[in-house]
PDB file of C-alpha atoms and ligand atoms in Angstrom:
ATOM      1  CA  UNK A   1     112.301  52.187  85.053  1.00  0.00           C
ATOM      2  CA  UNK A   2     114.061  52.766  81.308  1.00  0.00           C
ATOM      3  CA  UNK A   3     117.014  55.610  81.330  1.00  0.00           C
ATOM      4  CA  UNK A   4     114.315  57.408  78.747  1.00  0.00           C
ATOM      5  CA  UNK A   5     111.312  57.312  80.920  1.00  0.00           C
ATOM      6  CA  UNK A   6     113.333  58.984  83.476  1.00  0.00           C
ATOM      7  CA  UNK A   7     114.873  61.659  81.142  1.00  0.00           C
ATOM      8  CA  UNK A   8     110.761  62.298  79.899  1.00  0.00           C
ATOM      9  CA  UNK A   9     109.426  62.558  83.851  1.00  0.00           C
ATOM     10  CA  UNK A  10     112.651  64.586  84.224  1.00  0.00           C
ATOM     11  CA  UNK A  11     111.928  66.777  81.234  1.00  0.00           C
ATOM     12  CA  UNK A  12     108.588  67.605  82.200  1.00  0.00           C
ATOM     13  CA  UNK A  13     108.389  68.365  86.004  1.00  0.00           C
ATOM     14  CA  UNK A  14     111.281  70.518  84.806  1.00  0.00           C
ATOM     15  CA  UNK A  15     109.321  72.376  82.581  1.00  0.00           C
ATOM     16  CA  UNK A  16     105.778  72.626  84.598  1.00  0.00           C
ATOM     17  CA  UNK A  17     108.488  73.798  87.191  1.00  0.00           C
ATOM     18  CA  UNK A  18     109.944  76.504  84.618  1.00  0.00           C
ATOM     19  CA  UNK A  19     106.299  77.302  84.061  1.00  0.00           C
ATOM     20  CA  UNK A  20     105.349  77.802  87.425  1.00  0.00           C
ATOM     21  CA  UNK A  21     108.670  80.079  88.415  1.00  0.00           C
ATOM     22  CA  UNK A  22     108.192  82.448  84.964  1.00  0.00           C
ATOM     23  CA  UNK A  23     104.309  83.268  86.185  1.00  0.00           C
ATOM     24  CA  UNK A  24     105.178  83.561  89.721  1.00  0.00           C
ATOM     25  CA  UNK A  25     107.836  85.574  88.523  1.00  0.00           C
ATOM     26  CA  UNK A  26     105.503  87.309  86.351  1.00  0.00           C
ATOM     27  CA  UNK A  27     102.689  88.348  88.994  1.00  0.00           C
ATOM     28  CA  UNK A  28     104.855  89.582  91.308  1.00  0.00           C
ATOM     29  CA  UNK A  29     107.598  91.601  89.224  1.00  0.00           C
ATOM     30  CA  UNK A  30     104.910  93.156  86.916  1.00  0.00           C
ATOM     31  CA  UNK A  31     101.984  93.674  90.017  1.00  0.00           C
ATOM     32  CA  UNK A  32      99.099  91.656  87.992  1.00  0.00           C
ATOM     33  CA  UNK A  33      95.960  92.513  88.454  1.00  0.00           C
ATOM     34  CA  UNK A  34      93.582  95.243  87.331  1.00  0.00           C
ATOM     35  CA  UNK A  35      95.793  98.458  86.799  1.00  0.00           C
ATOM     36  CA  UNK A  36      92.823 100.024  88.958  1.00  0.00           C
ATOM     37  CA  UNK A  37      91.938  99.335  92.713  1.00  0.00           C
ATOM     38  CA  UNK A  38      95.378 100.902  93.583  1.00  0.00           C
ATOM     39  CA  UNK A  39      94.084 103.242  96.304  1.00  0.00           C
ATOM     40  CA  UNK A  40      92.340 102.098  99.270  1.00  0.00           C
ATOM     41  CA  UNK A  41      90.409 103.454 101.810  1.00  0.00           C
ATOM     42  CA  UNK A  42      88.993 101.975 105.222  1.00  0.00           C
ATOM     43  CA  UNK A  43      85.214 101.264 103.901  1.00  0.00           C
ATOM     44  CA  UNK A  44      83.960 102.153 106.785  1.00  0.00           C
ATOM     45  CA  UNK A  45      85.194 105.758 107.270  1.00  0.00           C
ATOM     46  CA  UNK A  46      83.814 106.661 103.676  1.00  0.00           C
ATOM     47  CA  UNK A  47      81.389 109.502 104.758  1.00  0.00           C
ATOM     48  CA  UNK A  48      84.567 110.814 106.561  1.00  0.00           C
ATOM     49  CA  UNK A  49      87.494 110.269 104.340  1.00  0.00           C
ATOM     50  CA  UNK A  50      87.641 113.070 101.024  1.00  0.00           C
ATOM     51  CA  UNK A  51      86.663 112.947  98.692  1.00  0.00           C
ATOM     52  CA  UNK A  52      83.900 110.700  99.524  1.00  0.00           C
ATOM     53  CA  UNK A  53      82.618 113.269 102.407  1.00  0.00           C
ATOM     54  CA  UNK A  54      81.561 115.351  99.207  1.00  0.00           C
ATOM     55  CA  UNK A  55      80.274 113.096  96.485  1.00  0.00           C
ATOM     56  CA  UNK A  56      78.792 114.755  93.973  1.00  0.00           C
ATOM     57  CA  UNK A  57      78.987 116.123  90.330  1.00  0.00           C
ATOM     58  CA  UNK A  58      82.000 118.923  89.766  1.00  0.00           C
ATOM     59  CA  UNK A  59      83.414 120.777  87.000  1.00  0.00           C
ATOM     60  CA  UNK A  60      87.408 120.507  86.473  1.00  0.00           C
ATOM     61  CA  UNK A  61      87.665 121.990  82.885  1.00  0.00           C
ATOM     62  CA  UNK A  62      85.848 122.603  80.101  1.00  0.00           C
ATOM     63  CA  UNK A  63      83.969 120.147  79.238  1.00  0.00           C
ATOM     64  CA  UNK A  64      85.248 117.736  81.757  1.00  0.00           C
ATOM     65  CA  UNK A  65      83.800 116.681  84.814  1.00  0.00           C
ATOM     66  CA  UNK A  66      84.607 114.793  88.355  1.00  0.00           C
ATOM     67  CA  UNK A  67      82.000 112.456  89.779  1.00  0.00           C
ATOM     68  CA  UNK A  68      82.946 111.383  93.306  1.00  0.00           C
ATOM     69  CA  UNK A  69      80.352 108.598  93.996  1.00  0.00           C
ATOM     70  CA  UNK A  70      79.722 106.166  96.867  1.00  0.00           C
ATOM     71  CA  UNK A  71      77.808 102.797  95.964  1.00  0.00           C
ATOM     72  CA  UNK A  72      75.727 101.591  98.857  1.00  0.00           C
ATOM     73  CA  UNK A  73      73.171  99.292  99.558  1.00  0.00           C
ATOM     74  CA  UNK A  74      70.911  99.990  97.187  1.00  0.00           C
ATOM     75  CA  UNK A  75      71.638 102.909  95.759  1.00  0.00           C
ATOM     76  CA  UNK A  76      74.366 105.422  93.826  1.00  0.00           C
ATOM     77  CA  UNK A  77      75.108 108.552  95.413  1.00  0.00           C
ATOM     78  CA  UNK A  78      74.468 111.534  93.994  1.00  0.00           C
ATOM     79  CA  UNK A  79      71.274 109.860  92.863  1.00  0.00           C
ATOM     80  CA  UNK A  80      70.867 111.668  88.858  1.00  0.00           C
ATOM     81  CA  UNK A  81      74.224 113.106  86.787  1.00  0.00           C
ATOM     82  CA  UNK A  82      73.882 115.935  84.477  1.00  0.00           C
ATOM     83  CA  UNK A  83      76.563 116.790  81.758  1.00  0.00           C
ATOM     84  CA  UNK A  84      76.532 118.915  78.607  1.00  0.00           C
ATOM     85  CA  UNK A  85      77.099 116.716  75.432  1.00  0.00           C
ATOM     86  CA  UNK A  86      80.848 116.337  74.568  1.00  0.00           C
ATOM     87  CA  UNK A  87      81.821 115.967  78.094  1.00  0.00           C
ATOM     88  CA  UNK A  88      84.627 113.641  79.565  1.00  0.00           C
ATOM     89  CA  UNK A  89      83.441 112.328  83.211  1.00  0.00           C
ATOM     90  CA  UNK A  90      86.207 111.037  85.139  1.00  0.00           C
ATOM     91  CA  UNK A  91      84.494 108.559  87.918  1.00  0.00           C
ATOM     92  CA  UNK A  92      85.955 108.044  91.420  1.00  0.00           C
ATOM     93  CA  UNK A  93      83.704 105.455  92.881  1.00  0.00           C
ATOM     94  CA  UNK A  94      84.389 103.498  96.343  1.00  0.00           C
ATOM     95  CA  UNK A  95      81.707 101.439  97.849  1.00  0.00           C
ATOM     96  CA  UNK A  96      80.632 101.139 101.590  1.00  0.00           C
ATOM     97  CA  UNK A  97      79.461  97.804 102.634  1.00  0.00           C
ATOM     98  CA  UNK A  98      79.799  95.026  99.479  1.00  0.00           C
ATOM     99  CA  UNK A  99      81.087  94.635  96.208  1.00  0.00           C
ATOM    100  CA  UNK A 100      78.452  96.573  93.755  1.00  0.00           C
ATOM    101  CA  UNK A 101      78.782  97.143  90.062  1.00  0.00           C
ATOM    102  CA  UNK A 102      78.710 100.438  88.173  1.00  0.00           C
ATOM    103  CA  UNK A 103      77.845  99.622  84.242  1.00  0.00           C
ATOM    104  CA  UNK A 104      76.732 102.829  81.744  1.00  0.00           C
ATOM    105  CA  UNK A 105      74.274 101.327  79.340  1.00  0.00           C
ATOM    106  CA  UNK A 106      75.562 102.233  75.725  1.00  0.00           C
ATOM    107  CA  UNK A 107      79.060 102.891  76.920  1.00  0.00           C
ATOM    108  CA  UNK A 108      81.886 101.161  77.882  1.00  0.00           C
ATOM    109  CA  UNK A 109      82.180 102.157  81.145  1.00  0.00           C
ATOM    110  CA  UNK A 110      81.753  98.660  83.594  1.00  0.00           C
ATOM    111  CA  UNK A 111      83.215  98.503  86.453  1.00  0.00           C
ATOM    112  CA  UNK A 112      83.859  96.409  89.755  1.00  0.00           C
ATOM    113  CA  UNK A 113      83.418  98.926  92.876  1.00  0.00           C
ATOM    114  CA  UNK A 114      84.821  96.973  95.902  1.00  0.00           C
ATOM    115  CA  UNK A 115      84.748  98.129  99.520  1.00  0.00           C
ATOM    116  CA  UNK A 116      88.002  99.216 100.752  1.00  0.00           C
ATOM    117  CA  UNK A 117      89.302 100.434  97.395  1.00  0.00           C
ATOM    118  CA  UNK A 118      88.780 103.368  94.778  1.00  0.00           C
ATOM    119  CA  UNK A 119      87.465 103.060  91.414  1.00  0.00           C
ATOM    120  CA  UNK A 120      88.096 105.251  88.667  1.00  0.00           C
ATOM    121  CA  UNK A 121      87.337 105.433  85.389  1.00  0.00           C
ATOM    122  CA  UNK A 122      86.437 108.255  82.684  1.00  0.00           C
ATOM    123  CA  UNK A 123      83.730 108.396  79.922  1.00  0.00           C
ATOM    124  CA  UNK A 124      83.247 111.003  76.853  1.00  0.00           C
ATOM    125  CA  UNK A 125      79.352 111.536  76.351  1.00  0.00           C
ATOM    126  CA  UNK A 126      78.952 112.822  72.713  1.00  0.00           C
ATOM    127  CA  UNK A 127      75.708 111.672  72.762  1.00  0.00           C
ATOM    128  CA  UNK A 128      72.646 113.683  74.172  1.00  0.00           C
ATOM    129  CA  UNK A 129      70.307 111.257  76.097  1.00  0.00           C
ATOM    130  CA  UNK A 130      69.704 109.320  79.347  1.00  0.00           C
ATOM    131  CA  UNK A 131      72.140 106.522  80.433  1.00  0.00           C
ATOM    132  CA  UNK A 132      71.107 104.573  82.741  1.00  0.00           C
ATOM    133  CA  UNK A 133      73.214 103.156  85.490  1.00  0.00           C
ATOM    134  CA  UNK A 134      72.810  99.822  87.011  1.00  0.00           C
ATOM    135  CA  UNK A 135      74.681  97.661  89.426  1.00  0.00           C
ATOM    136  CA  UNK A 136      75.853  94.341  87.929  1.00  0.00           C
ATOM    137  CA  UNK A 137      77.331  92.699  90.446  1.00  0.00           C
ATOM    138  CA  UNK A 138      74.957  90.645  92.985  1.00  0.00           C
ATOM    139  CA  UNK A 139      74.857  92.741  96.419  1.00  0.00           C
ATOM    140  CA  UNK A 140      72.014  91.580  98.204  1.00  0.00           C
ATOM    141  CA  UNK A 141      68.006  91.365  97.963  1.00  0.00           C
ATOM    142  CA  UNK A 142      67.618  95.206  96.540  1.00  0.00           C
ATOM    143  CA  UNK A 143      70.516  94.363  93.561  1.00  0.00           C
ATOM    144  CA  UNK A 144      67.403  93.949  90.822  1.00  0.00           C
ATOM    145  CA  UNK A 145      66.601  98.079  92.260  1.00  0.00           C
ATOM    146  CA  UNK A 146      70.146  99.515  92.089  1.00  0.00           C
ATOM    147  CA  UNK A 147      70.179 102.267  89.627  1.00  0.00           C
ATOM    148  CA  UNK A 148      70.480 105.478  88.721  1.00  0.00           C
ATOM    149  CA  UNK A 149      70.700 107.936  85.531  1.00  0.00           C
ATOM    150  CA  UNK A 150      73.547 109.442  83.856  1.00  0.00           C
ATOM    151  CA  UNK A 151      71.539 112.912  81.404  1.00  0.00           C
ATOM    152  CA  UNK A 152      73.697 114.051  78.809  1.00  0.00           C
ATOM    153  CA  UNK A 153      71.799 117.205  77.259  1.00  0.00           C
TER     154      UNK A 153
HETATM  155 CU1  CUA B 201      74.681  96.793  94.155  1.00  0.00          CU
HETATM  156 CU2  CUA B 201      73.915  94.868  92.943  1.00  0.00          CU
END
């Protein structure tokens, strides 16, 4: 082997290896990964654990609400969502058995809901109307049925 072919194989593994150290380096130091799905909780104490024993729909200033919401084979829970028009809706979403999906049609608001860990996202409604709410994430032979409805009035 020429003295240059083994300075070019040198030169490269060295820099796939420099590569490989500054991401590694990179997901650990800086915790990659979604910025959500921080919090956990053991999916299968949901219906015990707060503030899943509650879900539902609850004011925590004007206009802004809390929705504490369990996903679940097939369904959302608290079935229907009413807010007045200019509210902010701050989601906290865990699911019980698989992975689910929680996408606002005409928002923004998509979501992975995973079992053993808390979602949360918020939404401002300025617009008056329904929103429906569907599951987007393949869970089973009732996915095609998982929905609900978000009213804004
Ligand atoms: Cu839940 Cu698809």
């Amino acid at each position: 082997m020429h003295l240059d072919e083994k300075i070019w194989l040198f030169l490269s593994f060295g820099m796939i290896m420099g590569f490989m150290i500054f991401t590694g380096y990179q997901a650990v130091a800086l915790g990659m990964g979604p910025p959500s799905h921080k919090e956990t909780i053991d999916p299968q104490k949901v219906d015990e654990t707060a503030p899943f024993d509650e879900p539902g729909i609850k004011q925590i200033a004007e206009n802004e609400y809390e929705v504490v919401m369990t996903l679940q084979v097939f369904s959302f829970t608290p079935m229907e969502i009413e807010v007045p028009a200019g509210s902010t809706v701050h989601f906290t979403l865990t699911s019980k058995d698989v992975v689910h999906g929680f996408q606002v049609a005409n928002t923004n608001l998509n979501a992975m809901v995973m079992p053993g860990h808390i979602q949360k996202i918020s939404q401002k409604f300025d617009e008056p109307g329904e929103y429906l709410v569907l599951c987007n994430e393949y869970c089973g032979a009732g996915h095609q049925a998982m929905s609900t409805k978000i009213i804004v009035k």
